[in-house]
Each structure stands twice: as C-alpha cells, then as structure tokens.
mmCIF file of C-alpha atoms and ligand atoms in Angstrom:
data_model
loop_
_atom_site.group_PDB
_atom_site.id
_atom_site.type_symbol
_atom_site.label_atom_id
_atom_site.label_comp_id
_atom_site.label_asym_id
_atom_site.label_seq_id
_atom_site.Cartn_x
_atom_site.Cartn_y
_atom_site.Cartn_z
ATOM 1 C CA MET A 12 -24.355 -14.583 -48.235
ATOM 2 C CA ASN A 13 -27.275 -12.418 -49.001
ATOM 3 C CA ILE A 14 -25.755 -8.937 -50.273
ATOM 4 C CA LEU A 15 -27.330 -5.538 -51.060
ATOM 5 C CA LEU A 16 -25.536 -3.512 -53.533
ATOM 6 C CA THR A 17 -26.585 0.031 -53.846
ATOM 7 C CA GLY A 18 -25.155 2.152 -57.025
ATOM 8 C CA GLY A 19 -24.283 -1.383 -58.479
ATOM 9 C CA ALA A 20 -24.783 0.039 -62.002
ATOM 10 C CA GLY A 21 -22.294 2.619 -61.768
ATOM 11 C CA PHE A 22 -18.441 2.410 -62.362
ATOM 12 C CA ILE A 23 -17.101 1.078 -59.215
ATOM 13 C CA GLY A 24 -20.247 -0.867 -58.175
ATOM 14 C CA ARG A 25 -20.110 -3.087 -61.292
ATOM 15 C CA TRP A 26 -16.745 -4.158 -60.327
ATOM 16 C CA VAL A 27 -17.661 -4.906 -56.868
ATOM 17 C CA ALA A 28 -20.540 -6.764 -58.210
ATOM 18 C CA ARG A 29 -18.329 -8.524 -60.398
ATOM 19 C CA GLN A 30 -15.915 -9.812 -57.505
ATOM 20 C CA LEU A 31 -18.865 -10.738 -55.069
ATOM 21 C CA LEU A 32 -20.362 -12.866 -57.845
ATOM 22 C CA GLY A 33 -17.249 -14.377 -58.626
ATOM 23 C CA GLU A 34 -17.099 -15.146 -55.004
ATOM 24 C CA GLY A 35 -20.410 -17.084 -55.125
ATOM 25 C CA HIS A 36 -22.746 -14.691 -53.072
ATOM 26 C CA HIS A 37 -26.231 -13.873 -53.798
ATOM 27 C CA LEU A 38 -26.402 -10.358 -54.969
ATOM 28 C CA TRP A 39 -29.270 -7.767 -55.235
ATOM 29 C CA ILE A 40 -28.287 -4.760 -57.043
ATOM 30 C CA LEU A 41 -30.255 -1.482 -56.464
ATOM 31 C CA ASP A 42 -29.538 1.640 -58.635
ATOM 32 C CA ASP A 43 -31.793 4.443 -59.877
ATOM 33 C CA LEU A 44 -29.756 4.884 -63.036
ATOM 34 C CA SER A 45 -29.234 8.478 -62.403
ATOM 35 C CA ASN A 46 -25.647 7.851 -63.258
ATOM 36 C CA GLY A 47 -25.372 4.264 -63.714
ATOM 37 C CA ARG A 48 -26.026 2.144 -66.882
ATOM 38 C CA LYS A 49 -27.718 -1.166 -67.393
ATOM 39 C CA GLU A 50 -24.858 -2.278 -69.823
ATOM 40 C CA ASN A 51 -22.448 -1.979 -66.948
ATOM 41 C CA LEU A 52 -24.206 -5.199 -65.851
ATOM 42 C CA HIS A 53 -24.519 -6.917 -69.216
ATOM 43 C CA GLU A 54 -21.556 -9.472 -68.324
ATOM 44 C CA PHE A 55 -23.612 -10.696 -65.515
ATOM 45 C CA GLU A 56 -26.973 -11.423 -67.233
ATOM 46 C CA GLY A 57 -27.924 -14.935 -66.558
ATOM 47 C CA HIS A 58 -25.295 -15.329 -63.617
ATOM 48 C CA PRO A 59 -27.222 -17.587 -60.982
ATOM 49 C CA GLY A 60 -25.955 -15.279 -58.353
ATOM 50 C CA LEU A 61 -27.411 -12.231 -59.391
ATOM 51 C CA GLU A 62 -30.708 -12.451 -57.838
ATOM 52 C CA GLU A 63 -32.464 -9.020 -58.830
ATOM 53 C CA PHE A 64 -31.422 -5.920 -60.335
ATOM 54 C CA ILE A 65 -33.904 -3.327 -59.167
ATOM 55 C CA VAL A 66 -34.106 0.012 -60.723
ATOM 56 C CA GLY A 67 -35.162 2.306 -57.830
ATOM 57 C CA SER A 68 -33.872 4.910 -55.473
ATOM 58 C CA ILE A 69 -32.350 4.657 -51.729
ATOM 59 C CA LEU A 70 -34.716 7.344 -51.396
ATOM 60 C CA ASP A 71 -37.627 5.255 -51.796
ATOM 61 C CA GLU A 72 -38.170 3.976 -48.246
ATOM 62 C CA LYS A 73 -41.009 1.787 -49.086
ATOM 63 C CA LEU A 74 -39.064 0.149 -51.580
ATOM 64 C CA LEU A 75 -35.943 -0.442 -49.304
ATOM 65 C CA GLU A 76 -38.483 -1.780 -46.480
ATOM 66 C CA GLY A 77 -39.827 -4.634 -48.966
ATOM 67 C CA LEU A 78 -36.420 -5.542 -50.130
ATOM 68 C CA PHE A 79 -34.866 -5.844 -46.625
ATOM 69 C CA ASN A 80 -38.000 -7.641 -45.224
ATOM 70 C CA ALA A 81 -37.979 -10.297 -48.253
ATOM 71 C CA HIS A 82 -34.144 -10.903 -48.482
ATOM 72 C CA ASN A 83 -32.591 -10.679 -44.817
ATOM 73 C CA PHE A 84 -29.366 -9.119 -46.099
ATOM 74 C CA ASP A 85 -26.098 -9.957 -44.185
ATOM 75 C CA ILE A 86 -24.119 -7.240 -45.799
ATOM 76 C CA CYS A 87 -25.060 -4.035 -47.510
ATOM 77 C CA TYR A 88 -22.190 -2.240 -49.629
ATOM 78 C CA HIS A 89 -23.514 1.207 -50.002
ATOM 79 C CA LEU A 90 -22.136 2.820 -53.116
ATOM 80 C CA GLY A 91 -25.207 4.611 -54.433
ATOM 81 C CA ALA A 92 -24.609 8.408 -54.412
ATOM 82 C CA SER A 93 -24.263 11.712 -56.133
ATOM 83 C CA ILE A 94 -20.582 11.755 -57.081
ATOM 84 C CA ASN A 95 -19.853 15.051 -58.964
ATOM 85 C CA VAL A 96 -18.406 17.908 -57.093
ATOM 86 C CA GLN A 97 -19.338 20.740 -59.449
ATOM 87 C CA ASP A 98 -22.932 19.204 -59.429
ATOM 88 C CA SER A 99 -22.948 19.391 -55.544
ATOM 89 C CA ILE A 100 -22.076 22.970 -55.858
ATOM 90 C CA ASP A 101 -24.680 23.721 -58.424
ATOM 91 C CA ASP A 102 -27.297 21.721 -56.847
ATOM 92 C CA PRO A 103 -26.688 20.692 -52.978
ATOM 93 C CA SER A 104 -30.221 19.551 -52.539
ATOM 94 C CA THR A 105 -29.571 16.547 -54.895
ATOM 95 C CA THR A 106 -26.138 15.480 -53.306
ATOM 96 C CA PHE A 107 -27.542 16.206 -49.917
ATOM 97 C CA ASN A 108 -30.410 13.753 -50.115
ATOM 98 C CA ASN A 109 -28.708 11.171 -52.178
ATOM 99 C CA ASP A 110 -25.655 11.154 -49.990
ATOM 100 C CA THR A 111 -26.877 11.862 -46.572
ATOM 101 C CA VAL A 112 -30.476 11.242 -46.339
ATOM 102 C CA GLY A 113 -30.364 8.203 -48.656
ATOM 103 C CA THR A 114 -27.294 6.901 -46.383
ATOM 104 C CA PHE A 115 -29.790 7.477 -43.375
ATOM 105 C CA TYR A 116 -32.643 5.363 -44.795
ATOM 106 C CA ILE A 117 -30.351 2.399 -45.753
ATOM 107 C CA LEU A 118 -28.928 2.786 -41.952
ATOM 108 C CA GLU A 119 -32.428 2.629 -40.745
ATOM 109 C CA GLN A 120 -33.288 -0.804 -42.432
ATOM 110 C CA CYS A 121 -29.738 -2.225 -41.684
ATOM 111 C CA ARG A 122 -30.436 -1.435 -38.043
ATOM 112 C CA ARG A 123 -33.767 -3.383 -37.981
ATOM 113 C CA HIS A 124 -32.443 -6.357 -39.704
ATOM 114 C CA ASN A 125 -28.831 -6.251 -38.249
ATOM 115 C CA THR A 126 -27.096 -5.887 -41.706
ATOM 116 C CA LYS A 127 -23.629 -5.052 -41.713
ATOM 117 C CA VAL A 128 -22.867 -1.712 -43.431
ATOM 118 C CA VAL A 129 -19.902 -0.756 -45.737
ATOM 119 C CA PHE A 130 -20.402 2.971 -46.473
ATOM 120 C CA MET A 131 -18.470 4.035 -49.591
ATOM 121 C CA SER A 132 -16.962 7.626 -48.254
ATOM 122 C CA THR A 133 -14.222 9.282 -50.268
ATOM 123 C CA CYS A 134 -10.821 10.908 -50.058
ATOM 124 C CA MET A 135 -12.540 14.200 -50.958
ATOM 125 C CA VAL A 136 -13.240 14.748 -47.037
ATOM 126 C CA TYR A 137 -9.831 15.266 -46.285
ATOM 127 C CA ASP A 138 -7.852 18.437 -46.159
ATOM 128 C CA ARG A 139 -4.852 19.128 -48.264
ATOM 129 C CA CYS A 140 -1.948 16.852 -47.689
ATOM 130 C CA ASN A 141 1.298 18.408 -46.001
ATOM 131 C CA GLU A 142 3.238 15.339 -45.344
ATOM 132 C CA GLU A 143 5.241 12.955 -47.500
ATOM 133 C CA THR A 144 3.954 10.042 -45.409
ATOM 134 C CA GLY A 145 0.499 10.715 -46.916
ATOM 135 C CA ILE A 146 -3.120 11.257 -45.677
ATOM 136 C CA THR A 147 -3.763 8.724 -42.573
ATOM 137 C CA GLU A 148 -7.444 8.193 -41.248
ATOM 138 C CA LEU A 149 -6.422 10.779 -38.405
ATOM 139 C CA HIS A 150 -5.854 13.469 -40.882
ATOM 140 C CA PRO A 151 -8.292 16.439 -40.813
ATOM 141 C CA THR A 152 -10.945 16.586 -42.923
ATOM 142 C CA LYS A 153 -12.542 19.549 -44.701
ATOM 143 C CA PRO A 154 -16.073 19.809 -46.294
ATOM 144 C CA ALA A 155 -14.791 21.931 -49.213
ATOM 145 C CA SER A 156 -17.915 21.102 -51.272
ATOM 146 C CA PRO A 157 -21.252 20.038 -50.580
ATOM 147 C CA TYR A 158 -20.306 16.595 -51.804
ATOM 148 C CA ALA A 159 -17.531 16.431 -49.122
ATOM 149 C CA GLY A 160 -19.826 17.914 -46.759
ATOM 150 C CA ALA A 161 -22.739 15.288 -47.322
ATOM 151 C CA LYS A 162 -20.369 12.370 -47.244
ATOM 152 C CA VAL A 163 -18.865 13.489 -43.854
ATOM 153 C CA ALA A 164 -22.290 13.964 -42.435
ATOM 154 C CA ALA A 165 -23.292 10.256 -43.710
ATOM 155 C CA GLU A 166 -20.179 9.085 -42.278
ATOM 156 C CA ASN A 167 -20.933 10.403 -38.678
ATOM 157 C CA MET A 168 -24.330 8.732 -39.088
ATOM 158 C CA VAL A 169 -22.848 5.272 -40.129
ATOM 159 C CA LEU A 170 -20.496 5.587 -37.110
ATOM 160 C CA SER A 171 -23.159 6.494 -34.844
ATOM 161 C CA TYR A 172 -25.106 3.285 -35.488
ATOM 162 C CA TYR A 173 -21.833 1.463 -34.564
ATOM 163 C CA TYR A 174 -21.596 3.182 -31.211
ATOM 164 C CA ALA A 175 -25.144 3.687 -30.430
ATOM 165 C CA TYR A 176 -26.617 0.343 -31.725
ATOM 166 C CA GLY A 177 -23.742 -1.986 -32.044
ATOM 167 C CA LEU A 178 -24.554 -2.343 -35.491
ATOM 168 C CA PRO A 179 -21.350 -3.696 -37.499
ATOM 169 C CA THR A 180 -20.754 -0.672 -39.694
ATOM 170 C CA VAL A 181 -17.318 0.564 -41.606
ATOM 171 C CA VAL A 182 -16.603 3.862 -43.144
ATOM 172 C CA ILE A 183 -14.237 3.359 -46.125
ATOM 173 C CA ARG A 184 -12.504 6.359 -48.084
ATOM 174 C CA PRO A 185 -10.974 5.182 -51.456
ATOM 175 C CA PHE A 186 -8.873 7.598 -53.147
ATOM 176 C CA ASN A 187 -9.683 8.762 -56.742
ATOM 177 C CA THR A 188 -10.496 5.834 -58.532
ATOM 178 C CA TYR A 189 -9.999 5.062 -62.223
ATOM 179 C CA GLY A 190 -10.214 2.287 -64.969
ATOM 180 C CA PRO A 191 -12.334 0.487 -67.450
ATOM 181 C CA PHE A 192 -16.208 1.653 -67.434
ATOM 182 C CA GLN A 193 -15.634 4.908 -65.973
ATOM 183 C CA LYS A 194 -17.452 7.550 -67.938
ATOM 184 C CA THR A 195 -15.198 9.592 -70.422
ATOM 185 C CA GLY A 196 -17.329 12.545 -71.008
ATOM 186 C CA GLY A 197 -17.398 15.717 -68.954
ATOM 187 C CA GLU A 198 -18.665 13.825 -65.848
ATOM 188 C CA GLY A 199 -16.053 11.008 -65.877
ATOM 189 C CA GLY A 200 -12.902 10.999 -64.080
ATOM 190 C CA VAL A 201 -9.688 12.879 -65.100
ATOM 191 C CA VAL A 202 -7.769 9.540 -66.505
ATOM 192 C CA ALA A 203 -10.659 8.704 -68.661
ATOM 193 C CA ILE A 204 -11.327 12.027 -70.083
ATOM 194 C CA PHE A 205 -7.646 12.638 -70.835
ATOM 195 C CA ILE A 206 -7.160 9.168 -72.528
ATOM 196 C CA LYS A 207 -10.321 9.831 -74.492
ATOM 197 C CA ASN A 208 -9.134 13.244 -75.459
ATOM 198 C CA GLU A 209 -5.769 11.851 -76.532
ATOM 199 C CA LEU A 210 -7.046 9.056 -78.646
ATOM 200 C CA ASN A 211 -9.538 11.383 -80.584
ATOM 201 C CA GLY A 212 -6.905 13.982 -81.150
ATOM 202 C CA LEU A 213 -8.127 16.699 -78.803
ATOM 203 C CA ASP A 214 -6.449 19.050 -76.267
ATOM 204 C CA LEU A 215 -6.144 17.914 -72.703
ATOM 205 C CA ASN A 216 -7.742 20.538 -70.477
ATOM 206 C CA ILE A 217 -6.446 21.154 -67.095
ATOM 207 C CA TYR A 218 -8.211 23.057 -64.776
ATOM 208 C CA GLY A 219 -6.153 25.668 -62.977
ATOM 209 C CA ASP A 220 -2.177 25.362 -63.013
ATOM 210 C CA GLY A 221 -2.361 21.501 -62.686
ATOM 211 C CA THR A 222 -0.002 21.315 -59.884
ATOM 212 C CA GLN A 223 -2.692 19.765 -57.833
ATOM 213 C CA THR A 224 -2.106 16.177 -57.131
ATOM 214 C CA ARG A 225 -3.931 12.882 -56.918
ATOM 215 C CA ASP A 226 -3.286 9.457 -55.690
ATOM 216 C CA LEU A 227 -4.773 7.103 -58.491
ATOM 217 C CA LEU A 228 -6.271 3.915 -57.434
ATOM 218 C CA TYR A 229 -7.075 1.286 -60.290
ATOM 219 C CA VAL A 230 -10.776 0.187 -59.888
ATOM 220 C CA GLU A 231 -10.068 -3.727 -59.499
ATOM 221 C CA ASP A 232 -7.889 -2.881 -56.613
ATOM 222 C CA CYS A 233 -10.537 -0.393 -55.194
ATOM 223 C CA ALA A 234 -13.112 -3.198 -55.593
ATOM 224 C CA ARG A 235 -10.969 -5.686 -53.662
ATOM 225 C CA PHE A 236 -10.670 -3.138 -50.951
ATOM 226 C CA VAL A 237 -14.572 -2.437 -50.940
ATOM 227 C CA VAL A 238 -15.446 -6.321 -50.750
ATOM 228 C CA SER A 239 -12.814 -7.070 -48.074
ATOM 229 C CA ALA A 240 -14.484 -4.595 -45.802
ATOM 230 C CA GLY A 241 -17.468 -6.321 -45.832
ATOM 231 C CA PHE A 242 -15.869 -9.576 -44.396
ATOM 232 C CA SER A 243 -13.773 -8.291 -41.715
ATOM 233 C CA ASP A 244 -15.134 -7.817 -37.976
ATOM 234 C CA LYS A 245 -11.895 -5.914 -37.268
ATOM 235 C CA VAL A 246 -12.881 -2.649 -39.461
ATOM 236 C CA ASN A 247 -16.377 -2.408 -37.709
ATOM 237 C CA GLY A 248 -16.511 1.192 -36.133
ATOM 238 C CA GLU A 249 -13.343 2.308 -38.143
ATOM 239 C CA ILE A 250 -12.512 4.312 -41.029
ATOM 240 C CA VAL A 251 -10.056 2.959 -43.424
ATOM 241 C CA ASN A 252 -8.520 4.625 -46.472
ATOM 242 C CA ALA A 253 -7.148 2.900 -49.657
ATOM 243 C CA GLY A 254 -4.847 4.357 -52.432
ATOM 244 C CA LEU A 255 -2.120 3.684 -54.547
ATOM 245 C CA GLY A 256 0.376 5.522 -51.891
ATOM 246 C CA LYS A 257 1.852 7.815 -54.867
ATOM 247 C CA ASP A 258 0.382 11.104 -56.140
ATOM 248 C CA ILE A 259 0.861 12.693 -59.511
ATOM 249 C CA SER A 260 0.333 16.170 -60.530
ATOM 250 C CA VAL A 261 -2.541 16.688 -62.968
ATOM 251 C CA ASN A 262 0.180 18.106 -65.390
ATOM 252 C CA ASP A 263 2.496 15.167 -64.999
ATOM 253 C CA LEU A 264 -0.731 12.716 -65.503
ATOM 254 C CA ALA A 265 -1.542 14.678 -68.768
ATOM 255 C CA LEU A 266 2.100 14.184 -70.096
ATOM 256 C CA LEU A 267 1.905 10.424 -69.060
ATOM 257 C CA ILE A 268 -1.218 10.048 -71.191
ATOM 258 C CA SER A 269 -0.496 12.234 -74.029
ATOM 259 C CA GLY A 270 3.128 12.494 -74.381
ATOM 260 C CA ASP A 271 2.868 15.753 -76.362
ATOM 261 C CA PRO A 272 2.998 18.985 -74.317
ATOM 262 C CA LYS A 273 1.400 20.749 -77.111
ATOM 263 C CA ARG A 274 -1.860 19.123 -76.699
ATOM 264 C CA ILE A 275 -2.234 20.145 -72.836
ATOM 265 C CA LYS A 276 -3.974 23.231 -72.263
ATOM 266 C CA HIS A 277 -4.633 25.030 -68.988
ATOM 267 C CA VAL A 278 -8.149 26.249 -68.617
ATOM 268 C CA GLU A 279 -9.765 28.644 -65.721
ATOM 269 C CA HIS A 280 -10.917 26.205 -62.897
ATOM 270 C CA ILE A 281 -14.587 25.897 -62.438
ATOM 271 C CA HIS A 282 -14.401 25.534 -58.626
ATOM 272 C CA PRO A 283 -10.661 26.653 -57.331
ATOM 273 C CA GLN A 284 -12.634 27.230 -53.779
ATOM 274 C CA SER A 285 -13.262 23.490 -53.650
ATOM 275 C CA GLU A 286 -9.965 22.382 -55.085
ATOM 276 C CA ILE A 287 -7.796 20.069 -52.808
ATOM 277 C CA GLN A 288 -4.105 20.667 -53.790
ATOM 278 C CA LYS A 289 -2.572 17.566 -52.631
ATOM 279 C CA LEU A 290 -3.959 14.170 -52.124
ATOM 280 C CA LEU A 291 -1.624 11.258 -51.314
ATOM 281 C CA CYS A 292 -3.013 8.283 -49.501
ATOM 282 C CA ASN A 293 -1.261 6.628 -46.498
ATOM 283 C CA SER A 294 -3.187 2.850 -46.903
ATOM 284 C CA ASP A 295 -1.113 1.426 -43.834
ATOM 285 C CA LYS A 296 -4.183 0.762 -41.723
ATOM 286 C CA ALA A 297 -5.858 -1.365 -44.614
ATOM 287 C CA SER A 298 -2.635 -3.211 -45.100
ATOM 288 C CA ARG A 299 -2.693 -3.885 -41.159
ATOM 289 C CA ILE A 300 -6.226 -4.878 -40.640
ATOM 290 C CA LEU A 301 -7.380 -6.117 -44.306
ATOM 291 C CA SER A 302 -4.183 -7.160 -45.808
ATOM 292 C CA TRP A 303 -5.050 -5.098 -48.551
ATOM 293 C CA LYS A 304 -2.205 -3.515 -50.744
ATOM 294 C CA PRO A 305 -2.829 -2.070 -54.361
ATOM 295 C CA GLU A 306 -1.407 -4.289 -57.172
ATOM 296 C CA ILE A 307 -1.685 -2.431 -60.400
ATOM 297 C CA SER A 308 0.654 0.628 -61.049
ATOM 298 C CA LEU A 309 -0.615 3.624 -62.550
ATOM 299 C CA GLU A 310 1.178 2.623 -65.807
ATOM 300 C CA VAL A 311 -0.426 -0.920 -66.045
ATOM 301 C CA GLY A 312 -3.962 0.904 -65.080
ATOM 302 C CA ILE A 313 -3.560 3.514 -67.542
ATOM 303 C CA ARG A 314 -2.892 0.777 -70.192
ATOM 304 C CA ARG A 315 -5.673 -1.373 -69.385
ATOM 305 C CA THR A 316 -8.093 1.656 -69.241
ATOM 306 C CA ARG A 317 -6.894 2.781 -72.789
ATOM 307 C CA GLU A 318 -7.297 -0.450 -74.395
ATOM 308 C CA TRP A 319 -11.024 -0.483 -72.998
ATOM 309 C CA ILE A 320 -11.688 2.855 -74.303
ATOM 310 C CA GLN A 321 -9.950 2.048 -77.617
ATOM 311 C CA SER A 322 -11.891 -1.132 -77.978
ATOM 312 C CA GLY A 323 -15.170 1.001 -78.046
ATOM 313 C CA GLY A 324 -15.992 1.220 -74.089
ATOM 314 C CA LEU A 325 -19.583 1.869 -73.338
ATOM 315 C CA ALA A 326 -19.535 5.260 -74.964
HETATM 316 N N1 NAD B 22 -14.822 7.621 -58.497
HETATM 317 C C1 NAD B 22 -14.018 7.796 -57.734
HETATM 318 O O1 NAD B 22 -12.970 8.320 -57.812
HETATM 319 C C2 NAD B 22 -14.582 7.614 -56.485
HETATM 320 C C3 NAD B 22 -13.520 7.458 -55.102
HETATM 321 C C4 NAD B 22 -14.156 7.263 -53.749
HETATM 322 C C5 NAD B 22 -15.153 7.150 -53.559
HETATM 323 N N2 NAD B 22 -16.290 7.003 -54.592
HETATM 324 C C6 NAD B 22 -17.620 6.697 -54.119
HETATM 325 O O2 NAD B 22 -17.877 5.461 -54.837
HETATM 326 C C7 NAD B 22 -19.213 5.298 -54.973
HETATM 327 C C8 NAD B 22 -19.291 4.936 -56.560
HETATM 328 O O3 NAD B 22 -18.796 5.991 -57.349
HETATM 329 P P1 NAD B 22 -18.666 5.814 -58.765
HETATM 330 O O4 NAD B 22 -17.252 6.626 -59.050
HETATM 331 O O5 NAD B 22 -18.784 4.396 -59.254
HETATM 332 O O6 NAD B 22 -19.869 6.634 -59.498
HETATM 333 P P2 NAD B 22 -21.261 6.447 -60.403
HETATM 334 O O7 NAD B 22 -21.930 7.616 -60.386
HETATM 335 O O8 NAD B 22 -20.797 5.410 -61.574
HETATM 336 O O9 NAD B 22 -21.856 5.515 -59.246
HETATM 337 C C9 NAD B 22 -22.872 5.880 -58.427
HETATM 338 C C10 NAD B 22 -24.011 4.911 -58.573
HETATM 339 O O10 NAD B 22 -25.251 5.551 -57.776
HETATM 340 C C11 NAD B 22 -26.475 5.557 -58.513
HETATM 341 N N3 NAD B 22 -27.179 6.202 -57.552
HETATM 342 C C12 NAD B 22 -27.319 7.802 -57.387
HETATM 343 N N4 NAD B 22 -28.345 8.022 -56.531
HETATM 344 C C13 NAD B 22 -28.863 7.025 -56.188
HETATM 345 C C14 NAD B 22 -30.070 6.737 -55.474
HETATM 346 N N5 NAD B 22 -30.704 7.717 -55.094
HETATM 347 N N6 NAD B 22 -30.667 5.532 -55.372
HETATM 348 C C15 NAD B 22 -29.905 4.565 -55.970
HETATM 349 N N7 NAD B 22 -28.903 4.561 -56.973
HETATM 350 C C16 NAD B 22 -28.589 5.874 -56.965
HETATM 351 C C17 NAD B 22 -25.990 5.961 -59.628
HETATM 352 O O11 NAD B 22 -26.771 5.689 -60.653
HETATM 353 C C18 NAD B 22 -24.770 5.509 -60.078
HETATM 354 O O12 NAD B 22 -24.826 4.203 -60.861
HETATM 355 C C19 NAD B 22 -20.009 6.705 -54.775
HETATM 356 O O13 NAD B 22 -20.405 6.528 -53.364
HETATM 357 C C20 NAD B 22 -18.462 7.635 -54.672
HETATM 358 O O14 NAD B 22 -18.956 8.581 -53.765
HETATM 359 C C21 NAD B 22 -15.815 7.247 -55.871
#
C-alpha cells in the first residue's frame, strides 16, 4: 500500500514507520521537525520501502495537494501534532493550528483522494476515571487543556467526514505512551524523564501530590495498535482506545524507577487545573474488533527504556 505518515520523525511515529516498513509498504513521511528528529529515522535510511522523507508542514496546503496528487495514498496515518499540555496553555494558537486546522487540511486531501484516515487522538481528552473497570470510549470527554480541546475538535471533524462523505476514518485514543526514542528532557514523557534523572543521580520531581494515575502503554504495543487500525474496515467511523489496562500513581512510578524515596521530591504543579486525576484504560473494544492486546508489561517496558537511555539514546 501507499501510505502517508505525518509526524513520522517523532517518538511514536518512528515506531509506526518501523512497523509499516517491516510489513513491506511504500511509505512517505511528512514532518516539520518542530519536535521530531531526523535521527529518529536513521535506522531506515536506504530502506527500499521508504519512498520519501519530506520536511514540511501539514499546514502547507500546496505541499499536501502535490503529495496527494502524486502518490494516491491508500492510508494516511495522521500523527503530526503539537503534543505538550503546558505549551498548549501558554500558546493555544500553535496547538490549535497544528492539531485542529492541520487535521482539517489532511481530511480535505483524503476526501478528494478517498484515502483512509487514521487520526491519532489521545486519552487526554477524557474526564477523570471513576470506575475500576476503566475508561471505555463512551466515557465523558473534558477539554481540560487547549491540547485536549484541539484534539476533540479534530476528532469531530474526522468523524464528520465518515458520516457526511462515507470516507473511511477512525479516531484512536492511545493512553500515555513511553519507550525508547521518547525525549528525556523537560518536554519528554514522565517515564523517560524519571529514568534519565535517576541515571544522572538527580531528584525525581513530581508535580503536585503524585496521587494522579497514568495507564502507561509501551510504544511498540502502541505502534501495533495504530497500524492495525489502518487495515481494519470494522473500525471505520469508530473511536477506539488502547492502553495497558493498569494504572499507576506517579508516586509509585517514581519509586519503581528510582527505588530510593529520598530522591523523590514533590513540587508545585504547573497546571493543576488541567491535570486528570485518574486515567485507566479499558481496551475491550480494541481487543474485540482489532484483536489487539498489550504485550509488554510496565516492568519490561521500563527496563527496555532504561537500557536505551543508558546506551546513549539520542540525547
Ligand atoms: N506520547 C504520548 O503519550 C501520546 C499518547 C496518545 C496520543 N499521542 C499522540 O500521538 C502523536 C505522536 O505523539 P508523540 O508522542 O510521538 O510526539 P512527537 O512530538 O514526538 O511527534 C509529533 C510529531 O509531529 C510533528 N509535527 C508537529 N507539528 C507538525 C506540522 N504542522 N506538520 C508536520 N509535522 C508536525 C513533530 O515534529 C513531531 O515529530 C500525536 O498526535 C500525539 O497527540 C501521544
């Protein structure tokens, strides 16, 4: 298949690229490198399936038009987005443009070329979880930050193209994802930052009281889920979650990674108003219609991430 992957030079995108290339598809990657890195794609240099890596923006309508006219994409995996909650609070315009307007431009091209759209949303659109059975796709959403608001708006547009035009589209909502190639600096994910600090003998800083929980999904499990959504007709017009199905408090995560309570510090939360107190995924729908299940436990995932960071990562 001819596949366009936006955000392919990012953390999750490079794993999605890896799987698609491994399955023998023809792949075009579009990324503006605002948060991605060319180095994330080094492994695939010279791969016969990697047709082109285009450094450019989903906001460039002319560029998109040229790409879609030239290559007749069967599927577009749309991962390109601004992903940082705090950045979205400080500068909502960038997040809204990339995550909502950019998605609209992608949809318009897909409509013209009848290209299937796999839209990468996020668990951050959900309201806090109150049940031990976890968050299903019917759980209420709450746009607690402009990041979540921009994703919900884009999700609605993606589903409207299914209803109004019969375009095959799907909204996927992976839970917090971690693993090798995630950035370990301030803009990275909590697992990567904690491991990096632990290895460097630094304190692990927790925002707020640390009782907030996360359902942490290993990145190769996430990529397998993302790819499978592109090849199933049953998911068209649907919203589908993916997570580990277990949540852990940030306090317990810090202890699991460091083992030394003295190294764990609590600092004032930077955006308490946009925090989601409990995130626990119910992936029954993904299991039912995609036969997808997570395979990597948190302990194994943390070990693999630590080994990658220890071996130098890309920092
Ligand atoms: N990391 C997570 O825990 C998580 C969980 C659920 C969903 N997601 C979603 O998965 C996707 C990938 O996230 P990630 O964690 O790999 O982040 P990332 O920042 O590493 O990847 C996003 C990529 O999109 C690119 N990008 C941003 N704006 C662009 C634009 N205008 N044009 C082209 N490319 C652009 C960035 O350069 C980056 O490479 C995002 O849509 C994110 O919302 C992430």
